[in-house]
Coordinates of N, CA and C in Angstrom, one line a residue:
Chain A
X2 N -9.2 10.4 -16.0 CA -10.0 11.0 -14.5 C -8.5 11.7 -14.0
X3 N -8.8 12.2 -12.8 CA -7.9 12.7 -11.3 C -7.7 11.8 -10.8
X4 N -8.1 10.5 -10.6 CA -7.2 9.4 -9.7 C -7.4 8.6 -10.5
X5 N -6.6 7.2 -9.4 CA -6.8 6.2 -10.2 C -8.3 5.3 -9.4
X6 N -8.7 5.0 -11.1 CA -10.2 4.4 -10.7 C -10.1 2.6 -10.8
X7 N -11.2 2.6 -9.7 CA -11.3 0.8 -10.0 C -12.4 0.2 -10.2
X8 N -12.5 -1.1 -10.4 CA -14.1 -1.6 -10.6 C -13.6 -2.8 -10.8
X9 N -15.1 -3.7 -10.5 CA -15.9 -3.1 -9.4 C -15.3 -2.5 -7.9
X10 N -16.4 -1.8 -7.2 CA -15.5 -2.0 -6.0 C -15.5 -2.8 -4.9
X11 N -17.0 -3.8 -5.4 CA -17.3 -4.6 -4.2 C -17.6 -6.0 -5.3
X12 N -17.2 -7.0 -4.8 CA -17.2 -7.8 -6.2 C -17.5 -9.3 -4.7
X13 N -18.6 -10.3 -4.9 CA -19.0 -10.8 -4.5 C -19.0 -12.5 -5.5
X14 N -18.1 -13.5 -5.3 CA -17.9 -14.6 -6.0 C -18.3 -16.2 -4.8
X15 N -18.6 -16.8 -6.0 CA -19.4 -18.4 -5.0 C -17.9 -19.0 -5.3
X16 N -17.0 -19.6 -4.5 CA -15.9 -20.7 -4.7 C -15.8 -21.4 -6.3
X17 N -14.7 -21.1 -6.7 CA -14.5 -21.2 -8.4 C -14.7 -21.0 -9.1
X18 N -15.4 -19.6 -8.9 CA -15.6 -18.8 -10.0 C -14.4 -18.2 -10.7
X19 N -14.8 -17.3 -11.6 CA -13.3 -17.0 -12.3 C -13.7 -15.1 -12.0
X20 N -12.7 -14.2 -11.3 CA -13.5 -12.7 -11.6 C -12.3 -12.0 -12.3
X21 N -12.2 -10.7 -12.9 CA -11.7 -10.0 -13.5 C -11.9 -8.5 -12.6
X22 N -10.9 -7.9 -12.2 CA -10.6 -6.7 -11.8 C -10.2 -5.4 -12.4
X23 N -10.6 -4.7 -12.6 CA -10.5 -3.6 -13.6 C -9.9 -2.5 -12.6
X24 N -8.4 -1.4 -13.1 CA -7.3 -0.8 -13.2 C -7.7 0.2 -14.0
X25 N -8.1 1.9 -13.9 CA -7.7 2.7 -14.8 C -6.6 3.7 -14.1
X26 N -5.5 3.1 -14.2 CA -4.3 4.4 -13.5 C -4.5 6.1 -14.1
X27 N -3.8 6.8 -13.2 CA -4.0 8.2 -13.9 C -3.1 8.2 -14.9
X28 N -3.8 9.0 -16.3 CA -3.1 9.5 -17.4 C -2.0 9.7 -17.3
X29 N -1.2 9.0 -18.2 CA 0.0 9.2 -18.1 C 1.1 8.5 -17.6
X30 N 0.3 7.8 -16.6 CA 1.2 7.1 -15.9 C 2.2 6.0 -15.9
X31 N 3.1 6.0 -16.0 CA 4.5 4.4 -17.0 C 3.7 3.7 -16.0
X32 N 4.4 3.4 -14.4 CA 4.3 2.5 -13.7 C 3.2 2.2 -12.9
X33 N 2.5 0.9 -13.2 CA 1.4 0.2 -12.7 C 1.5 -0.8 -11.6
X34 N 1.0 -0.5 -10.5 CA 0.8 -1.9 -9.2 C 0.1 -2.7 -8.6
X35 N 0.2 -3.9 -8.8 CA -1.1 -4.4 -8.2 C -0.9 -4.8 -6.6
X36 N -1.6 -4.5 -5.4 CA -1.5 -5.0 -3.9 C -2.8 -6.0 -3.6
X37 N -2.9 -6.6 -2.8 CA -3.7 -7.1 -2.0 C -3.3 -7.1 -0.7
X38 N -4.6 -6.6 0.2 CA -4.9 -6.2 1.4 C -5.7 -6.8 2.0
X39 N -5.4 -7.9 2.9 CA -6.5 -8.5 3.8 C -6.6 -7.7 4.9
X40 N -7.6 -8.2 5.7 CA -8.4 -7.6 6.1 C -7.3 -7.1 7.9
X41 N -6.8 -6.0 8.0 CA -6.3 -6.0 8.9 C -4.7 -6.3 8.9
X42 N -4.4 -6.0 7.9 CA -3.2 -6.1 7.3 C -2.5 -5.5 6.2
X43 N -1.1 -5.2 6.2 CA -1.0 -3.5 5.2 C -1.2 -4.6 4.0
X44 N -1.0 -3.9 3.0 CA -1.1 -4.2 1.3 C 0.4 -5.3 0.9
X45 N 0.5 -6.1 0.5 CA 1.3 -6.9 -0.3 C 1.1 -6.9 -2.0
X46 N 2.4 -6.6 -2.3 CA 3.2 -6.8 -3.7 C 2.6 -7.9 -4.1
X47 N 2.0 -7.5 -5.4 CA 1.6 -8.6 -6.6 C 1.9 -8.7 -7.7
X48 N 2.3 -7.1 -8.4 CA 2.8 -7.6 -9.7 C 3.2 -5.9 -9.9
X49 N 3.7 -5.7 -10.9 CA 4.3 -4.7 -11.3 C 4.7 -4.4 -13.1
X50 N 3.8 -3.5 -13.3 CA 4.1 -3.1 -15.1 C 5.0 -1.7 -15.0
X51 N 5.5 -1.6 -16.0 CA 6.0 -0.6 -17.0 C 5.7 -0.5 -18.1
X52 N 5.0 0.7 -18.6 CA 4.1 0.7 -19.6 C 3.3 -1.0 -20.0
X53 N 3.2 -1.2 -20.8 CA 2.7 -2.8 -21.3 C 3.6 -3.9 -20.3
X54 N 4.8 -3.4 -20.2 CA 5.9 -5.0 -19.8 C 5.4 -5.1 -18.2
X55 N 5.0 -6.5 -18.3 CA 5.2 -6.7 -16.7 C 6.7 -6.8 -16.3
X56 N 7.3 -6.0 -15.5 CA 8.4 -6.6 -15.1 C 8.9 -7.9 -13.9
X57 N 7.8 -7.2 -13.1 CA 7.8 -7.8 -11.8 C 6.6 -8.8 -11.8
X58 N 6.2 -10.3 -11.6 CA 5.2 -10.9 -11.0 C 5.4 -11.6 -9.5
X59 N 6.4 -11.4 -9.2 CA 7.2 -12.4 -8.4 C 5.9 -12.4 -7.0
X60 N 4.8 -11.6 -6.7 CA 4.0 -11.4 -5.8 C 2.7 -12.3 -5.6
X61 N 2.6 -13.1 -7.2 CA 1.2 -13.4 -7.2 C 1.1 -14.8 -6.4
X62 N 0.4 -14.7 -5.9 CA 0.3 -16.2 -4.8 C 0.5 -17.4 -5.4
X63 N -0.4 -17.5 -6.7 CA -0.7 -18.9 -7.7 C -0.8 -18.4 -9.2
X64 N -0.5 -19.6 -9.7 CA -1.1 -19.5 -11.4 C -2.6 -19.3 -11.3
X65 N -3.3 -19.2 -10.5 CA -4.3 -18.7 -11.3 C -5.0 -17.4 -11.1
X66 N -3.5 -16.7 -10.5 CA -3.9 -14.8 -10.4 C -3.0 -14.6 -12.0
X67 N -3.4 -13.8 -12.9 CA -3.1 -13.4 -13.8 C -3.4 -11.6 -14.1
X68 N -2.5 -11.1 -14.5 CA -2.4 -9.9 -14.6 C -2.0 -8.9 -16.2
X69 N -3.1 -8.3 -16.5 CA -2.4 -7.8 -18.0 C -2.6 -6.1 -18.1
X70 N -1.5 -5.6 -18.9 CA -1.8 -4.1 -19.2 C -1.5 -4.2 -20.7
X71 N -2.4 -4.8 -21.6 CA -1.8 -4.5 -22.4 C -1.3 -3.3 -24.0
X72 N -2.3 -2.5 -23.3 CA -1.9 -1.2 -24.1 C -0.8 0.2 -23.7
X73 N -0.7 -0.5 -22.2 CA 0.1 0.3 -21.5 C -0.9 0.9 -20.7
X74 N -1.9 1.0 -20.5 CA -3.0 2.4 -19.3 C -3.9 1.5 -18.4
X75 N -5.0 0.9 -19.3 CA -5.9 0.2 -17.9 C -5.3 -1.2 -17.9
X76 N -5.3 -1.8 -17.0 CA -4.9 -3.0 -16.3 C -6.1 -3.8 -15.8
X77 N -5.9 -5.4 -16.1 CA -6.8 -5.9 -15.7 C -6.5 -7.1 -14.7
X78 N -6.9 -7.5 -13.5 CA -6.2 -8.8 -12.6 C -7.2 -9.6 -12.6
X79 N -7.0 -10.7 -13.2 CA -7.8 -11.8 -13.2 C -7.1 -13.1 -12.2
X80 N -8.2 -13.4 -11.6 CA -8.4 -14.7 -10.7 C -9.3 -15.4 -10.9
X81 N -8.5 -17.2 -11.3 CA -9.2 -17.9 -12.2 C -9.8 -18.7 -10.4
X82 N -10.9 -19.1 -10.7 CA -11.4 -20.6 -9.8 C -11.1 -20.0 -8.1
X83 N -11.6 -18.9 -7.8 CA -11.2 -18.3 -7.1 C -12.1 -19.4 -5.7
X84 N -10.7 -18.8 -4.5 CA -10.8 -19.8 -3.4 C -10.8 -18.6 -1.7
X85 N -11.9 -19.5 -1.1 CA -11.9 -18.4 -0.4 C -10.6 -17.8 0.6
X86 N -9.6 -18.2 0.4 CA -8.3 -17.2 1.1 C -8.0 -15.9 0.1
X87 N -8.7 -15.8 -0.8 CA -8.4 -14.9 -2.2 C -9.6 -14.0 -1.6
X88 N -10.3 -13.6 -0.8 CA -11.1 -12.7 -0.3 C -10.5 -11.5 0.4
X89 N -10.4 -10.6 0.0 CA -9.1 -9.5 0.0 C -9.8 -7.9 -0.5
X90 N -9.1 -7.1 0.5 CA -9.0 -5.9 -1.0 C -7.9 -6.0 -1.8
X91 N -7.9 -5.6 -3.1 CA -7.2 -5.7 -4.5 C -7.1 -4.0 -4.5
X92 N -5.8 -3.5 -4.3 CA -5.4 -2.3 -4.6 C -4.9 -1.9 -5.9
X93 N -5.3 -1.1 -6.9 CA -4.3 -0.4 -8.1 C -3.5 0.6 -7.6
X94 N -2.2 0.8 -7.7 CA -1.3 2.0 -8.1 C -0.7 2.6 -9.1
X95 N -0.7 4.1 -9.5 CA 0.0 3.9 -10.6 C 1.5 5.4 -9.8
X96 N 2.3 5.5 -10.5 CA 3.3 6.4 -10.8 C 4.1 6.8 -11.9
X97 N 4.3 8.4 -12.0 CA 4.4 8.4 -12.8 C 6.3 8.5 -13.3
X98 N 6.5 7.7 -12.5 CA 8.3 7.6 -12.5 C 8.0 6.0 -13.1
X99 N 9.6 5.9 -13.8 CA 9.8 4.7 -14.9 C 10.5 3.8 -14.2
X100 N 11.3 4.0 -13.2 CA 12.3 3.2 -12.9 C 13.0 3.5 -11.2
X101 N 13.9 2.8 -11.0 CA 14.3 3.3 -9.9 C 13.3 3.1 -8.6
X102 N 13.4 3.9 -7.5 CA 12.1 3.9 -7.1 C 11.4 4.5 -7.8
X103 N 10.0 4.1 -7.4 CA 8.5 5.3 -8.2 C 8.2 6.3 -7.2
X104 N 8.7 6.6 -5.6 CA 8.2 7.8 -5.5 C 6.9 7.6 -5.2
X105 N 6.0 8.5 -5.1 CA 4.3 8.4 -4.6 C 3.7 7.6 -5.1
X106 N 3.1 6.6 -5.0 CA 2.3 5.8 -5.2 C 1.0 6.5 -5.0
X107 N 0.0 6.5 -6.4 CA -1.5 7.2 -5.9 C -2.1 5.9 -5.9
X108 N -2.8 5.7 -5.1 CA -3.8 4.2 -5.0 C -5.1 4.6 -5.0
X109 N -5.9 3.5 -6.1 CA -7.0 3.4 -6.1 C -7.5 3.1 -4.7
X110 N -9.2 3.1 -4.6 CA -10.1 2.9 -3.5 C -10.3 1.4 -3.3
X111 N -9.6 0.7 -4.4 CA -9.4 -1.0 -4.1 C -10.9 -1.2 -5.0
X112 N -10.5 -3.2 -5.2 CA -11.4 -3.6 -5.1 C -11.9 -4.6 -3.8
X113 N -13.0 -4.8 -3.0 CA -13.0 -5.7 -2.4 C -14.1 -7.2 -2.5
X114 N -12.8 -8.4 -2.3 CA -13.7 -9.8 -3.3 C -13.9 -10.2 -1.7
X115 N -15.0 -11.1 -2.1 CA -15.4 -11.8 -1.2 C -16.0 -13.1 -2.0
X116 N -15.5 -14.0 -1.2 CA -15.3 -15.5 -1.6 C -16.0 -16.1 -1.0
X117 N -17.0 -16.9 -1.4 CA -18.4 -17.6 -0.7 C -18.0 -18.9 -0.6
Chain B
X22 N 9.3 -14.8 9.9 CA 9.2 -13.1 10.7 C 9.2 -12.3 9.5
X23 N 8.0 -11.7 9.6 CA 8.3 -10.4 8.7 C 9.0 -9.6 8.5
X24 N 9.3 -9.0 7.2 CA 10.0 -8.2 6.7 C 10.1 -6.6 7.0
X25 N 9.4 -6.4 8.2 CA 8.3 -5.2 8.7 C 7.5 -5.6 9.6
X26 N 7.4 -4.8 10.7 CA 6.9 -5.3 11.8 C 6.7 -3.8 12.3
X27 N 5.3 -3.8 12.5 CA 4.9 -2.3 13.2 C 4.0 -2.3 14.5
X28 N 4.1 -1.4 15.5 CA 3.7 -1.3 16.2 C 1.9 -1.4 16.2
X29 N 1.3 -2.7 16.7 CA -0.3 -2.7 16.4 C -1.1 -1.9 16.8
X30 N -1.0 -1.5 17.8 CA -2.3 -0.6 18.3 C -3.1 -1.7 18.4
X31 N -4.5 -1.3 18.2 CA -4.9 0.4 18.0 C -4.6 1.5 19.4
X32 N -4.2 2.7 19.0 CA -4.3 3.4 19.7 C -5.5 4.9 19.9
X33 N -5.4 5.2 20.9 CA -6.7 6.1 20.9 C -6.0 7.5 22.3
X34 N -6.1 8.5 21.1 CA -5.5 10.2 22.1 C -6.6 11.3 22.6
X35 N -6.1 11.8 23.2 CA -7.4 12.9 23.1 C -6.5 13.8 22.1
X36 N -7.6 15.0 21.5 CA -7.0 16.0 20.7 C -5.9 16.5 21.0
X37 N -5.2 16.8 20.4 CA -3.7 18.3 20.9 C -2.7 17.0 21.4
X38 N -3.0 16.0 21.4 CA -1.6 15.1 22.0 C -0.8 14.5 21.0
X39 N 0.6 14.2 21.7 CA 1.1 13.6 20.3 C 1.2 12.2 20.3
X40 N 1.2 11.8 18.9 CA 1.5 10.4 18.3 C 2.3 9.6 17.9
X41 N 2.5 9.0 18.6 CA 4.1 8.0 18.4 C 3.7 7.0 17.2
X42 N 4.3 6.7 16.2 CA 4.4 5.5 15.6 C 5.7 4.7 15.7
X43 N 5.5 3.6 15.1 CA 7.1 2.9 15.3 C 7.3 2.1 14.2
X44 N 8.1 1.1 13.3 CA 8.6 0.4 12.5 C 9.7 -0.6 12.7
X45 N 9.8 -1.8 12.7 CA 11.2 -2.3 12.6 C 11.3 -2.7 11.2
X46 N 12.7 -3.2 10.7 CA 12.4 -3.9 9.5 C 13.8 -4.6 9.3
X47 N 14.2 -5.4 8.6 CA 15.2 -6.1 8.7 C 15.7 -6.0 7.7
X48 N 15.1 -5.6 6.2 CA 16.3 -5.1 5.1 C 17.4 -4.5 4.9
X49 N 18.6 -4.6 5.2 CA 19.5 -3.5 5.0 C 19.8 -2.4 3.9
X50 N 18.9 -2.9 2.5 CA 18.8 -2.6 1.3 C 17.7 -1.4 1.4
X51 N 17.1 -1.4 2.5 CA 16.1 -0.7 2.3 C 16.5 0.8 2.2
X52 N 16.1 1.9 1.5 CA 16.5 2.9 1.4 C 16.1 4.3 1.6
X53 N 14.7 3.8 1.1 CA 13.8 4.9 0.8 C 12.4 4.3 1.8
X54 N 11.7 5.2 3.1 CA 10.6 5.2 3.8 C 9.7 6.2 3.8
X55 N 9.0 5.4 3.7 CA 7.9 6.4 3.5 C 6.4 6.1 4.7
X56 N 5.6 6.6 4.6 CA 4.6 6.6 5.8 C 2.6 6.7 4.8
X57 N 2.5 6.0 4.8 CA 0.9 6.4 3.8 C -0.3 6.2 5.1
X58 N -0.8 7.0 4.8 CA -2.3 7.2 5.9 C -3.6 6.4 4.9
X59 N -4.6 5.8 5.6 CA -5.4 4.7 5.0 C -6.7 4.8 5.9
X60 N -7.0 5.8 5.4 CA -8.8 5.8 5.8 C -9.9 4.6 5.7
X61 N -10.7 4.5 6.7 CA -11.9 3.6 6.3 C -12.3 3.1 4.7
X62 N -12.1 2.2 4.3 CA -12.8 2.0 2.7 C -12.0 2.8 1.9
X63 N -10.8 3.5 2.2 CA -10.1 4.1 1.0 C -8.7 3.4 0.6
X64 N -8.1 3.4 -0.4 CA -6.4 3.5 -0.4 C -5.7 4.1 -0.1
X65 N -4.5 3.7 0.2 CA -3.8 4.4 0.8 C -3.2 5.4 0.4
X66 N -2.7 7.1 0.7 CA -2.4 7.9 0.5 C -1.1 8.5 1.0
X67 N 0.2 9.0 0.3 CA 1.6 9.2 0.9 C 1.3 10.4 1.8
X68 N 1.9 9.9 2.8 CA 2.0 11.0 4.2 C 3.9 11.8 4.3
X69 N 4.4 10.7 4.1 CA 5.7 11.1 4.4 C 6.4 10.4 3.3
X70 N 7.7 11.0 2.8 CA 8.6 10.9 2.2 C 10.2 10.6 2.7
X71 N 10.8 9.9 2.9 CA 11.9 10.0 3.3 C 13.4 9.2 2.6
X72 N 14.1 9.8 2.4 CA 15.5 9.3 1.7 C 16.3 9.0 2.6
X73 N 17.1 7.6 2.9 CA 18.2 7.4 3.8 C 18.1 7.9 5.1
X74 N 19.2 8.0 6.2 CA 18.7 8.4 7.5 C 18.2 9.9 7.6
X75 N 17.9 10.1 8.9 CA 17.5 11.4 9.3 C 16.1 11.9 9.9
X76 N 16.4 13.1 9.7 CA 14.5 13.5 9.9 C 13.7 13.7 9.4
X77 N 12.3 14.3 9.3 CA 12.2 15.0 7.8 C 10.7 15.7 8.8
X78 N 10.6 17.1 8.3 CA 9.4 17.7 8.8 C 8.7 18.0 8.0
X79 N 7.2 18.0 8.0 CA 6.0 18.6 7.8 C 4.9 19.3 8.2
X80 N 5.2 20.1 8.2 CA 3.8 21.1 9.1 C 3.5 20.1 10.5
X81 N 2.6 19.2 11.1 CA 2.5 18.6 12.5 C 3.3 17.0 12.5
X82 N 3.9 16.7 11.2 CA 4.4 15.3 11.4 C 5.8 15.7 11.0
X83 N 6.2 14.8 11.9 CA 7.8 14.2 11.5 C 8.3 12.8 11.2
X84 N 9.1 12.6 10.6 CA 9.6 11.2 10.6 C 11.1 11.0 11.2
X85 N 11.3 9.9 11.4 CA 12.6 9.6 11.7 C 13.1 7.8 11.3
X86 N 14.3 8.5 10.6 CA 14.8 6.9 10.4 C 16.2 6.6 10.9
X87 N 16.1 5.3 11.8 CA 17.6 5.0 12.1 C 18.3 4.2 11.5
X88 N 18.8 4.0 9.9 CA 18.9 2.8 9.5 C 19.9 1.9 10.1
X89 N 20.9 2.5 11.2 CA 21.8 1.5 12.3 C 20.7 0.9 12.9
X90 N 19.9 0.8 13.2 CA 19.2 0.2 14.2 C 17.9 -0.3 13.3
X91 N 17.6 0.1 12.5 CA 16.1 -0.2 11.3 C 15.1 0.3 11.7
X92 N 15.2 1.2 12.5 CA 14.1 1.9 13.3 C 13.5 3.2 12.4
X93 N 11.9 3.3 12.1 CA 11.6 3.9 11.3 C 10.1 4.8 12.4
X94 N 9.8 5.8 12.3 CA 9.1 6.6 13.2 C 8.4 7.8 12.6
X95 N 7.1 7.7 13.3 CA 6.0 8.5 12.4 C 5.6 9.4 13.9
X96 N 6.0 10.8 13.8 CA 5.1 11.3 15.3 C 4.7 12.6 14.6
X97 N 3.0 12.5 15.3 CA 2.0 13.4 15.1 C 1.7 14.3 16.0
X98 N 2.4 15.8 16.0 CA 1.8 17.0 16.8 C 0.7 17.4 16.7
X99 N 0.1 17.7 18.0 CA -1.2 18.7 18.1 C -2.5 17.7 17.2
X100 N -2.4 16.4 17.8 CA -3.5 15.7 16.8 C -4.9 16.2 16.7
X101 N -5.8 15.7 15.9 CA -6.9 15.9 15.2 C -7.8 14.9 14.8
X102 N -8.9 15.4 15.5 CA -10.0 13.9 15.2 C -9.4 13.4 13.3
X103 N -9.4 14.4 12.7 CA -9.4 14.2 11.2 C -7.9 13.7 11.0
X104 N -7.3 13.6 12.1 CA -5.9 12.5 11.8 C -6.2 10.5 12.2
X105 N -7.7 10.8 12.4 CA -7.6 9.3 13.1 C -8.0 8.5 11.8
X106 N -7.2 7.4 11.5 CA -6.5 6.9 10.6 C -6.0 5.7 10.3
X107 N -5.4 5.1 10.1 CA -4.9 3.8 10.0 C -3.0 4.1 9.1
X108 N -2.4 4.1 10.0 CA -1.2 4.6 9.3 C 0.2 3.2 9.1
X109 N 0.4 3.2 7.8 CA 1.3 2.1 7.3 C 2.5 2.6 7.3
X110 N 3.5 2.0 7.4 CA 5.2 2.5 7.0 C 5.4 1.8 5.7
X111 N 6.8 2.2 5.3 CA 6.2 1.3 3.9 C 7.6 1.6 3.6
X112 N 8.9 1.1 3.7 CA 10.0 0.9 2.9 C 10.7 0.2 1.6
X113 N 11.1 0.9 1.2 CA 11.4 0.0 0.3 C 12.8 0.5 -0.7
X114 N 13.5 -0.7 -1.4 CA 14.5 -0.3 -1.6 C 14.9 -0.2 -3.7
X115 N 13.7 -0.3 -4.0 CA 13.7 0.0 -5.3 C 11.9 0.5 -5.7
X116 N 11.5 -0.7 -6.4 CA 10.1 0.0 -6.7 C 9.4 -0.2 -5.8
X117 N 9.3 -1.4 -5.4 CA 8.4 -2.4 -4.2 C 8.4 -1.9 -3.1
X118 N 6.9 -1.5 -2.4 CA 7.0 -1.3 -1.4 C 7.0 -2.3 0.1
X119 N 7.1 -2.6 0.7 CA 6.8 -3.5 1.9 C 6.5 -2.8 3.1
X120 N 4.7 -3.2 2.6 CA 4.1 -2.4 4.2 C 4.1 -3.0 5.5
X121 N 4.2 -2.6 6.6 CA 3.4 -2.7 7.6 C 2.5 -3.1 7.6
X122 N 1.7 -3.3 9.1 CA 0.4 -4.2 9.1 C -0.7 -3.1 9.3
X123 N 0.4 -2.2 9.6 CA -0.7 -0.7 10.3 C -1.0 -0.8 11.5
X124 N -1.0 0.5 11.9 CA -1.4 1.3 13.3 C -2.5 2.0 13.2
X125 N -4.0 1.6 13.7 CA -5.3 2.7 14.0 C -5.1 3.1 15.2
X126 N -5.3 4.5 14.8 CA -5.1 5.4 15.5 C -6.6 6.6 15.7
X127 N -7.3 6.9 16.3 CA -8.6 7.3 16.7 C -7.6 8.8 17.7
X128 N -8.4 9.8 17.2 CA -8.1 10.9 18.2 C -9.4 11.4 18.7
X129 N -9.9 11.4 19.8 CA -11.0 12.1 20.2 C -10.7 13.3 21.1
X130 N -12.5 13.5 20.3 CA -12.6 15.1 20.2 C -12.5 15.5 21.5

C-alpha cells in the first residue's frame, strides 16, 4: 500500500484480555517502530526493528508487552492481561533507512485501545 | 523531569498571524531535530527536519535550533486554518525520537 496501515483502528478490551495490534509498513522499509501515545501526550518509544531483528525493546513498559516482525515486514504488538493504564493510541512507523538516524518516519493512523 | 519540554498551549490565533512554537531539551547528545504535525485522530507527519544548530526555512515554516541553550523553535508565517493541528517537537540522537507533549494550534478564519 501507499502508506503504513494499522489494524484494528479501534479496540475495546476488558481488563485482563489479551490484544494483538497489526502493522503493515510501507513496502521495502527496513526499519519499523512502535510508539505509545497517551491522551494529550506525545508519542513514547516502545520498540524498534531492523528487518526481522528487534534491536531495541527498552521502551516496552512491562513483560506483558511483546512485539514481533518474523519476516521483516508485518509486525504485531501483543499486550497480555490488559490493564486500564494500557489505554492509549499505539502508533506504528516505518523508515527506509537502516542505520543511524532513520530520518523521516512514516506513521500509521494508530490503533486506539480502550481497556475497561 | 522529562527529556523534552514543550510549551503546552493551546494556541488560538487569527488567520495570517505568526505562530511561534518552542521546546527545550536536556540531552546534549541530540543532533537531529524534527517537527511533526498531527491532525486529530491521525498519525504524526514530518514537517521539518534539521541537523545540528541553525535555521531552516521551508515555505511558510522556519525551524531554529540552538544547541548551546538546548532550545528548539518552529515559526509558521501567514498561518492558515489548515495549519490547525498539534505540533510535536522530536529531537533525536539516533533512531529513537523523543517527542514533546505537543502544542495544539487553532487558526481562526
